[in-house]
Short mmCIF file of C-alpha atoms in Angstrom, two decimals:
data_model
loop_
_atom_site.label_atom_id
_atom_site.label_comp_id
_atom_site.label_asym_id
_atom_site.label_seq_id
_atom_site.Cartn_x
_atom_site.Cartn_y
_atom_site.Cartn_z
CA MET A 37 0.00 0.00 0.00
CA ILE A 38 1.09 3.59 -0.64
CA GLU A 39 2.14 5.32 2.56
CA LEU A 40 -0.28 8.10 3.43
CA GLU A 41 -2.22 8.98 6.55
CA LYS A 42 -5.08 6.48 6.66
CA GLU A 43 -7.79 9.08 7.26
CA LYS A 44 -6.49 11.22 4.37
CA LYS A 45 -6.96 8.31 1.97
CA TYR A 46 -10.67 8.31 2.66
CA TRP A 47 -10.92 12.06 2.09
CA LEU A 48 -9.48 11.39 -1.37
CA ALA A 49 -11.85 8.49 -1.92
CA PHE A 50 -14.84 10.76 -1.29
CA ASN A 51 -13.32 13.34 -3.65
CA VAL A 52 -13.28 10.75 -6.43
CA CYS A 53 -16.81 9.47 -5.85
CA GLN A 54 -19.15 11.81 -7.74
CA GLY A 55 -22.09 13.37 -5.97
CA ILE A 56 -20.35 13.83 -2.61
CA GLY A 57 -19.57 17.54 -2.68
CA PRO A 58 -18.31 19.79 0.16
CA LEU A 59 -21.73 20.11 1.82
CA ARG A 60 -22.53 16.39 1.81
CA PHE A 61 -19.00 15.50 2.84
CA LYS A 62 -19.25 17.83 5.85
CA LEU A 63 -22.57 16.21 6.74
CA LEU A 64 -20.96 12.75 6.63
CA LEU A 65 -17.94 13.92 8.60
CA ASP A 66 -20.07 15.52 11.31
CA TYR A 67 -22.33 12.48 11.62
CA PHE A 68 -19.76 9.67 11.53
CA GLY A 69 -16.81 11.51 13.08
CA SER A 70 -14.26 10.53 10.44
CA ALA A 71 -14.00 10.02 6.69
CA GLU A 72 -13.01 6.38 7.18
CA LYS A 73 -16.12 5.59 9.24
CA ALA A 74 -18.31 7.40 6.71
CA TYR A 75 -16.72 5.52 3.81
CA ARG A 76 -17.28 2.19 5.55
CA ALA A 77 -20.84 3.00 6.68
CA LYS A 78 -23.70 0.66 5.79
CA GLU A 79 -26.21 1.64 3.11
CA SER A 80 -28.92 1.91 5.74
CA GLU A 81 -26.85 4.41 7.73
CA LEU A 82 -26.21 6.53 4.64
CA LEU A 83 -29.91 6.52 3.79
CA LYS A 84 -30.74 7.44 7.38
CA ILE A 85 -28.89 10.76 7.16
CA GLY A 86 -30.69 11.68 3.95
CA LEU A 87 -28.32 10.98 1.07
CA GLY A 88 -31.08 9.55 -1.11
CA GLU A 89 -31.35 6.13 -2.75
CA LYS A 90 -29.84 7.09 -6.12
CA LEU A 91 -26.83 8.78 -4.56
CA VAL A 92 -26.25 5.91 -2.13
CA ALA A 93 -26.42 3.41 -5.01
CA LYS A 94 -23.94 5.52 -6.98
CA PHE A 95 -21.64 5.73 -3.97
CA GLU A 96 -21.88 1.98 -3.38
CA ASN A 97 -20.78 1.35 -6.94
CA CYS A 98 -17.88 3.76 -6.55
CA ARG A 99 -16.47 2.36 -3.32
CA HIS A 100 -16.74 -1.23 -4.50
CA ASN A 101 -14.82 -0.51 -7.71
CA PHE A 102 -12.39 2.15 -6.54
CA ASP A 103 -8.80 1.18 -5.63
CA ILE A 104 -7.44 4.02 -3.47
CA ASP A 105 -3.83 2.76 -3.53
CA SER A 106 -3.79 2.48 -7.31
CA TYR A 107 -5.22 5.99 -7.53
CA LEU A 108 -2.63 7.37 -5.11
CA LEU A 109 0.17 5.77 -7.09
CA ARG A 110 -1.04 7.59 -10.20
CA VAL A 111 -1.25 10.85 -8.30
CA LEU A 112 2.31 10.48 -6.99
CA LYS A 113 3.69 9.45 -10.37
CA LEU A 114 2.32 12.69 -11.83
CA GLY A 115 4.11 14.72 -9.16
CA ILE A 116 0.83 15.88 -7.62
CA THR A 117 0.36 16.61 -3.91
CA PRO A 118 -3.17 16.12 -2.52
CA LEU A 119 -4.10 18.39 0.39
CA THR A 120 -7.14 18.08 2.65
CA LEU A 121 -8.72 20.70 4.89
CA GLU A 122 -6.87 19.04 7.77
CA ASP A 123 -3.43 19.49 6.18
CA LYS A 124 -1.19 22.20 7.62
CA ASN A 125 -0.33 23.33 4.08
CA TYR A 126 -3.95 23.80 2.99
CA PRO A 127 -4.35 27.51 2.07
CA GLU A 128 -5.60 29.49 5.06
CA LEU A 129 -7.56 31.97 2.93
CA LEU A 130 -9.32 29.16 1.10
CA LYS A 131 -10.36 27.59 4.41
CA GLN A 132 -12.28 30.77 5.21
CA ILE A 133 -14.73 30.61 2.29
CA GLN A 134 -18.14 29.00 2.55
CA ASN A 135 -17.94 25.28 1.72
CA PRO A 136 -14.22 25.14 0.87
CA PRO A 137 -13.15 22.13 -1.20
CA PRO A 138 -12.33 19.25 1.19
CA VAL A 139 -9.49 18.20 -1.12
CA ILE A 140 -7.30 20.13 -3.53
CA TYR A 141 -4.58 18.76 -5.78
CA VAL A 142 -1.40 20.80 -6.17
CA LYS A 143 1.32 20.40 -8.76
CA SER A 144 4.47 22.34 -7.94
CA ILE A 145 8.23 21.99 -7.74
CA SER A 146 8.62 24.93 -5.40
CA GLY A 147 11.11 22.89 -3.41
CA SER A 148 13.65 23.23 -6.24
CA THR A 149 13.46 27.02 -6.29
CA GLY A 150 14.13 27.79 -2.66
CA THR A 151 10.81 26.89 -0.99
CA SER A 152 10.82 23.49 0.65
CA ASP A 153 7.24 23.60 1.87
CA ILE A 154 4.39 23.52 -0.66
CA GLY A 155 2.37 25.60 1.80
CA GLU A 156 4.76 28.52 1.26
CA ILE A 157 3.36 29.54 -2.11
CA LEU A 158 -0.24 28.67 -1.20
CA ASN A 159 -0.17 30.91 1.86
CA GLN A 160 1.69 33.96 0.57
CA LYS A 161 -0.14 37.23 -0.06
CA ALA A 162 -1.92 36.78 -3.37
CA VAL A 163 -4.13 38.79 -5.72
CA ALA A 164 -6.25 37.28 -8.49
CA VAL A 165 -6.15 38.91 -11.92
CA VAL A 166 -8.87 37.86 -14.37
CA GLY A 167 -10.77 39.11 -17.38
CA THR A 168 -12.02 38.53 -20.89
CA ARG A 169 -10.81 35.77 -23.18
CA LEU A 170 -10.75 38.29 -26.04
CA PRO A 171 -8.67 41.19 -24.75
CA THR A 172 -8.05 44.39 -26.67
CA ILE A 173 -4.61 45.98 -26.92
CA TYR A 174 -5.69 48.23 -24.05
CA GLY A 175 -6.74 45.25 -21.90
CA LYS A 176 -3.45 43.47 -22.53
CA LYS A 177 -1.45 46.57 -21.65
CA VAL A 178 -3.25 47.39 -18.39
CA THR A 179 -3.05 43.75 -17.29
CA GLU A 180 0.70 43.77 -17.83
CA ILE A 181 1.07 47.04 -15.90
CA ILE A 182 -1.03 45.82 -12.96
CA VAL A 183 0.70 42.44 -12.75
CA GLU A 184 4.18 43.94 -13.01
CA GLY A 185 3.42 46.32 -10.15
CA LEU A 186 1.98 43.57 -7.93
CA VAL A 187 4.89 41.22 -8.58
CA ALA A 188 7.32 44.01 -7.72
CA ARG A 189 5.75 44.04 -4.24
CA GLY A 190 6.18 40.27 -3.85
CA ILE A 191 2.51 39.45 -4.51
CA VAL A 192 1.61 36.00 -5.89
CA ILE A 193 -0.66 36.25 -8.94
CA VAL A 194 -3.63 33.86 -9.11
CA SER A 195 -5.62 33.23 -12.28
CA GLY A 196 -7.39 30.49 -14.21
CA LEU A 197 -5.04 29.62 -17.11
CA ALA A 198 -7.82 30.56 -19.55
CA ARG A 199 -7.25 32.23 -22.89
CA GLY A 200 -6.91 35.99 -22.87
CA ILE A 201 -6.37 37.98 -19.67
CA ASP A 202 -5.67 34.91 -17.51
CA ALA A 203 -2.81 33.77 -19.74
CA ILE A 204 -1.45 37.32 -19.99
CA ALA A 205 -1.44 37.59 -16.18
CA HIS A 206 0.45 34.31 -15.80
CA ARG A 207 2.99 35.15 -18.52
CA GLN A 208 3.63 38.66 -17.23
CA THR A 209 4.30 37.21 -13.78
CA LEU A 210 6.87 34.83 -15.25
CA VAL A 211 8.50 37.63 -17.27
CA ASN A 212 8.93 39.58 -14.04
CA GLN A 213 10.29 36.53 -12.19
CA GLY A 214 7.30 36.29 -9.87
CA LEU A 215 5.21 33.42 -8.58
CA THR A 216 1.84 32.53 -10.04
CA ILE A 217 -0.88 29.99 -9.25
CA ALA A 218 -3.15 28.62 -12.00
CA VAL A 219 -6.47 27.12 -10.91
CA LEU A 220 -7.88 24.58 -13.36
CA GLY A 221 -11.41 23.45 -14.10
CA CYS A 222 -10.27 19.89 -14.83
CA GLY A 223 -8.08 17.20 -13.27
CA LEU A 224 -4.36 17.94 -13.16
CA ASP A 225 -3.72 15.06 -15.56
CA ARG A 226 -5.67 17.05 -18.16
CA MET A 227 -5.05 20.46 -19.69
CA TYR A 228 -7.58 23.08 -20.74
CA PRO A 229 -7.14 24.86 -22.98
CA PRO A 230 -4.69 22.36 -24.49
CA GLU A 231 -2.53 25.07 -26.06
CA HIS A 232 -1.59 26.28 -22.57
CA ASN A 233 0.25 23.11 -21.66
CA GLN A 234 3.63 24.79 -22.19
CA LEU A 235 2.56 27.78 -20.10
CA ALA A 236 1.50 25.41 -17.32
CA GLN A 237 4.90 23.72 -17.36
CA GLU A 238 6.64 27.10 -17.20
CA ILE A 239 4.52 28.03 -14.16
CA ILE A 240 5.61 24.82 -12.41
CA LYS A 241 9.27 25.19 -13.35
CA SER A 242 9.31 28.77 -12.05
CA GLY A 243 8.23 27.64 -8.59
CA GLY A 244 4.54 28.39 -9.10
CA ALA A 245 1.69 25.90 -8.85
CA LEU A 246 -1.27 24.35 -10.60
CA VAL A 247 -4.30 23.77 -8.36
CA SER A 248 -7.56 21.88 -8.86
CA GLU A 249 -10.26 20.40 -6.66
CA PHE A 250 -11.16 17.92 -9.40
CA PRO A 251 -9.80 14.35 -9.30
CA LEU A 252 -7.74 12.77 -12.05
CA GLU A 253 -9.50 12.07 -15.36
CA THR A 254 -11.96 14.96 -14.86
CA GLU A 255 -12.39 16.72 -18.20
CA ALA A 256 -13.04 20.44 -18.45
CA ALA A 257 -16.80 21.10 -18.56
CA PRO A 258 -18.90 24.29 -18.34
CA GLY A 259 -20.23 23.33 -14.91
CA ASN A 260 -16.72 23.07 -13.49
CA PHE A 261 -15.76 26.69 -13.99
CA PRO A 262 -17.95 28.42 -11.38
CA ALA A 263 -16.47 25.99 -8.83
CA ARG A 264 -12.99 26.77 -10.13
CA ASN A 265 -13.66 30.51 -9.95
CA ARG A 266 -14.53 30.35 -6.25
CA ILE A 267 -11.08 28.86 -5.64
CA ILE A 268 -9.39 31.61 -7.67
CA SER A 269 -11.02 34.26 -5.48
CA GLY A 270 -10.69 32.09 -2.37
CA LEU A 271 -6.90 31.94 -2.66
CA ALA A 272 -6.58 35.73 -2.97
CA LEU A 273 -6.93 38.84 -0.83
CA GLY A 274 -8.76 40.46 -3.72
CA VAL A 275 -9.76 40.05 -7.36
CA VAL A 276 -8.80 42.51 -10.11
CA VAL A 277 -10.86 42.45 -13.31
CA THR A 278 -8.75 44.29 -15.89
CA GLU A 279 -11.10 44.01 -18.88
CA ALA A 280 -14.46 42.27 -19.29
CA ALA A 281 -17.57 42.39 -21.40
CA LYS A 282 -21.01 42.24 -19.77
CA ASP A 283 -21.23 38.46 -20.18
CA SER A 284 -17.65 37.66 -19.19
CA GLY A 285 -17.12 34.65 -16.91
CA SER A 286 -14.68 36.76 -14.92
CA LEU A 287 -17.67 38.63 -13.49
CA ILE A 288 -18.65 35.37 -11.76
CA THR A 289 -15.24 35.33 -10.07
CA ALA A 290 -15.77 38.94 -8.99
CA SER A 291 -19.22 38.13 -7.62
CA GLN A 292 -17.88 35.16 -5.68
CA ALA A 293 -15.05 37.29 -4.30
CA ALA A 294 -17.61 39.77 -2.96
CA GLU A 295 -19.61 36.92 -1.37
CA GLN A 296 -16.41 35.66 0.26
CA GLY A 297 -15.70 39.07 1.73
CA ARG A 298 -12.72 39.69 -0.54
CA GLU A 299 -11.99 43.01 -2.21
CA VAL A 300 -13.13 43.47 -5.81
CA PHE A 301 -11.25 45.81 -8.15
CA ALA A 302 -12.02 46.85 -11.72
CA VAL A 303 -10.06 48.80 -14.31
CA PRO A 304 -12.15 51.35 -16.23
CA GLY A 305 -11.91 51.31 -20.01
CA PRO A 306 -13.02 53.32 -23.03
CA ILE A 307 -16.79 53.93 -22.97
CA THR A 308 -16.87 52.95 -26.63
CA SER A 309 -15.46 49.47 -25.97
CA ALA A 310 -17.82 46.53 -25.46
CA MET A 311 -14.95 44.81 -23.64
CA SER A 312 -15.15 47.41 -20.86
CA LYS A 313 -18.90 47.18 -20.19
CA GLY A 314 -18.43 44.47 -17.57
CA THR A 315 -15.81 46.39 -15.59
CA ALA A 316 -17.95 49.54 -15.79
CA GLU A 317 -20.85 47.57 -14.31
CA LEU A 318 -18.65 46.30 -11.49
CA ILE A 319 -17.58 49.83 -10.63
CA LYS A 320 -21.23 50.94 -10.56
CA LYS A 321 -21.94 48.14 -8.08
CA GLY A 322 -19.16 49.19 -5.75
CA ALA A 323 -15.95 47.61 -7.04
CA LYS A 324 -12.86 49.67 -6.30
CA LEU A 325 -11.83 51.67 -9.34
CA VAL A 326 -8.23 51.00 -10.35
CA THR A 327 -6.13 53.63 -12.08
CA GLY A 328 -2.83 52.07 -11.02
CA VAL A 329 -1.37 49.33 -8.86
CA GLU A 330 -1.17 51.68 -5.85
CA ASP A 331 -4.98 51.68 -5.65
CA ILE A 332 -4.89 47.93 -5.06
CA LEU A 333 -1.98 47.97 -2.62
CA GLU A 334 -3.51 50.78 -0.57
CA GLU A 335 -6.90 49.08 -0.31
CA LEU A 336 -5.29 45.79 0.74
CA ASN A 337 -2.95 47.63 3.13
CA ILE A 338 0.15 46.18 1.49
CA ARG A 339 3.01 48.56 2.20
CA ASN A 340 6.20 46.57 2.09
CA ARG A 341 7.38 43.77 -0.13
CA ASP A 342 6.90 40.38 1.57
CA ARG A 343 8.93 37.23 0.99
CA VAL A 344 10.97 38.63 -1.86
CA ARG A 345 11.85 35.94 -4.38
CA VAL A 346 15.37 36.52 -5.68
CA LEU A 347 16.82 34.53 -8.58
CA ARG A 348 20.43 34.01 -7.52
CA PRO A 349 23.40 33.64 -9.89
CA ALA A 350 24.28 30.07 -10.79
CA GLN A 351 27.54 30.16 -8.82
CA ASP A 352 25.65 31.12 -5.64
CA LYS A 353 23.31 28.17 -6.11
CA ILE A 354 26.25 25.77 -6.60
CA ARG A 355 27.96 27.07 -3.46
CA ASP A 356 24.75 26.64 -1.46
CA ARG A 357 24.28 23.11 -2.78
CA ASN A 358 27.78 22.12 -1.66
CA ARG A 359 27.23 23.60 1.79
CA ALA A 360 23.89 21.84 2.16
CA ALA A 361 25.29 18.52 0.96
CA ALA A 362 27.89 18.61 3.73
CA THR A 363 25.25 19.00 6.44
CA VAL A 364 22.33 16.78 5.37
CA GLU A 365 22.36 13.31 6.91
CA THR A 366 20.90 10.39 4.99
CA THR A 367 19.38 7.13 6.18
CA ASP A 368 20.20 3.75 4.64
CA ASP A 369 16.91 3.75 2.70
CA GLU A 370 17.57 7.27 1.40
CA LYS A 371 21.03 6.19 0.23
CA LYS A 372 19.47 3.34 -1.74
CA VAL A 373 17.20 5.81 -3.56
CA LEU A 374 20.12 8.14 -4.28
CA VAL A 375 22.12 5.26 -5.74
CA VAL A 376 19.40 4.26 -8.23
CA LEU A 377 18.88 7.91 -9.24
CA LYS A 378 22.60 8.54 -9.75
CA ASP A 379 22.64 7.66 -13.45
CA GLU A 380 19.02 8.16 -14.52
CA ASP A 381 15.70 9.77 -13.60
CA LEU A 382 13.03 7.28 -12.54
CA GLU A 383 9.32 6.97 -11.85
CA ILE A 384 8.19 5.72 -8.44
CA ASP A 385 7.53 2.14 -9.53
CA GLN A 386 11.01 1.98 -11.12
CA ILE A 387 12.56 3.26 -7.88
CA ILE A 388 10.72 0.54 -5.93
CA ARG A 389 11.91 -2.16 -8.32
CA LYS A 390 15.55 -1.03 -8.62
CA SER A 391 16.07 -0.16 -4.95
CA GLY A 392 14.37 -3.23 -3.53
CA LEU A 393 12.64 -1.07 -0.92
CA ASP A 394 9.25 -1.94 0.54
CA SER A 395 6.60 -0.29 -1.67
CA ALA A 396 4.64 0.72 1.45
CA LYS A 397 7.53 2.94 2.57
CA VAL A 398 8.59 4.56 -0.68
CA GLY A 399 5.83 7.19 -1.03
CA GLY A 400 6.53 8.72 2.36
CA LEU A 401 10.29 8.30 1.95
CA LEU A 402 10.34 10.24 -1.32
CA SER A 403 8.29 13.05 0.21
CA ILE A 404 10.79 13.39 3.08
CA MET A 405 13.73 13.34 0.65
CA GLU A 406 12.13 16.11 -1.41
CA ILE A 407 11.72 18.25 1.71
CA LYS A 408 15.40 17.66 2.57
CA GLY A 409 16.40 18.66 -0.96
CA LEU A 410 17.94 15.26 -1.72
CA ILE A 411 15.64 14.63 -4.68
CA ARG A 412 13.04 16.47 -6.73
CA SER A 413 10.17 15.41 -8.94
CA TYR A 414 8.65 16.72 -12.12
CA ASN A 415 5.68 15.12 -13.90
CA GLY A 416 6.04 12.07 -11.67
CA VAL A 417 9.71 11.52 -12.56
CA TYR A 418 12.26 11.72 -9.74
CA SER A 419 15.82 13.00 -10.07
CA LEU A 420 18.65 14.02 -7.77
CA GLY A 421 17.96 17.24 -5.91
CA LEU A 422 19.77 20.53 -5.70
CA ILE A 423 22.22 19.33 -3.04
CA ASN A 424 23.37 16.23 -4.95
#
């Protein structure tokens, strides 16, 4: 079996079984006291608390055919970290929204860029930047200006990896050597839109993260995006809509931000532009008018740059690696992993086979080694870390 806290496995199992959303999961958790007890409950008990016959039948089918260890192996091989509401690294701001997702999946290699804890990026000060999928030259320009100013103050940029403003926000963050989080409306083993696969990889390589509440194999669908949007706003102190028509999906994100008690900002545009009608409407309804990045920083009371991310020269990184290598102690099992990774990068099942280690121990062992900087993973493939 894959090593993972037993209770956490059942949180993931409920995440995979369709029909058990945040509200129903909370109901089950409150009634049974733990996810494991709820997952193992009899049909009669599930019916008793009001799940309904069709849903119970659907759940029965799921739990009888679902192999949690096989699923976890796939998750680990893809380099994805699942977080539950009980995890210390679960984003604090996201916990505060109504019905937060019980489980989120995070794909990041932040450990290889100076941040050993995945919670670091998820809990930094962040602002969401969203807007139309069909930006004008004006919309592109103001988005770049706003993002550049926020990144200069050490703010993490959150968006949805969609075409248009979202992609511009992510790219401008990367250009300015900042950190960005992309929230997807599909499983992290999928990509939507498909042409943004390269952008997604660049976000990961830069130390940013991809986030989704949807399990593996979930395709992008219209109904997924309102749920995704609540996470975009939920991860941020505020949402900035830089350009949007009256029917733009970004207005849903702004609305959800307001419901969550987060600040909503909108950039005014030319009165002749249809692509500025949505932002004009937001301003009429009370969104903070943005004429420059200082308007956002002042409203959010952000004065000084926090957690500055500095890209150090290569020679500094090499010196730091050598210093770290001299101080990190390794166990016998860790040495076995390092030996098999010495000449080639390997997936988790290859590491198990070549090292001869107990498969039940390897998942947890690799996680510890990543934290120590001994190894790193990308797309489910493990290689020697920065201090080797």
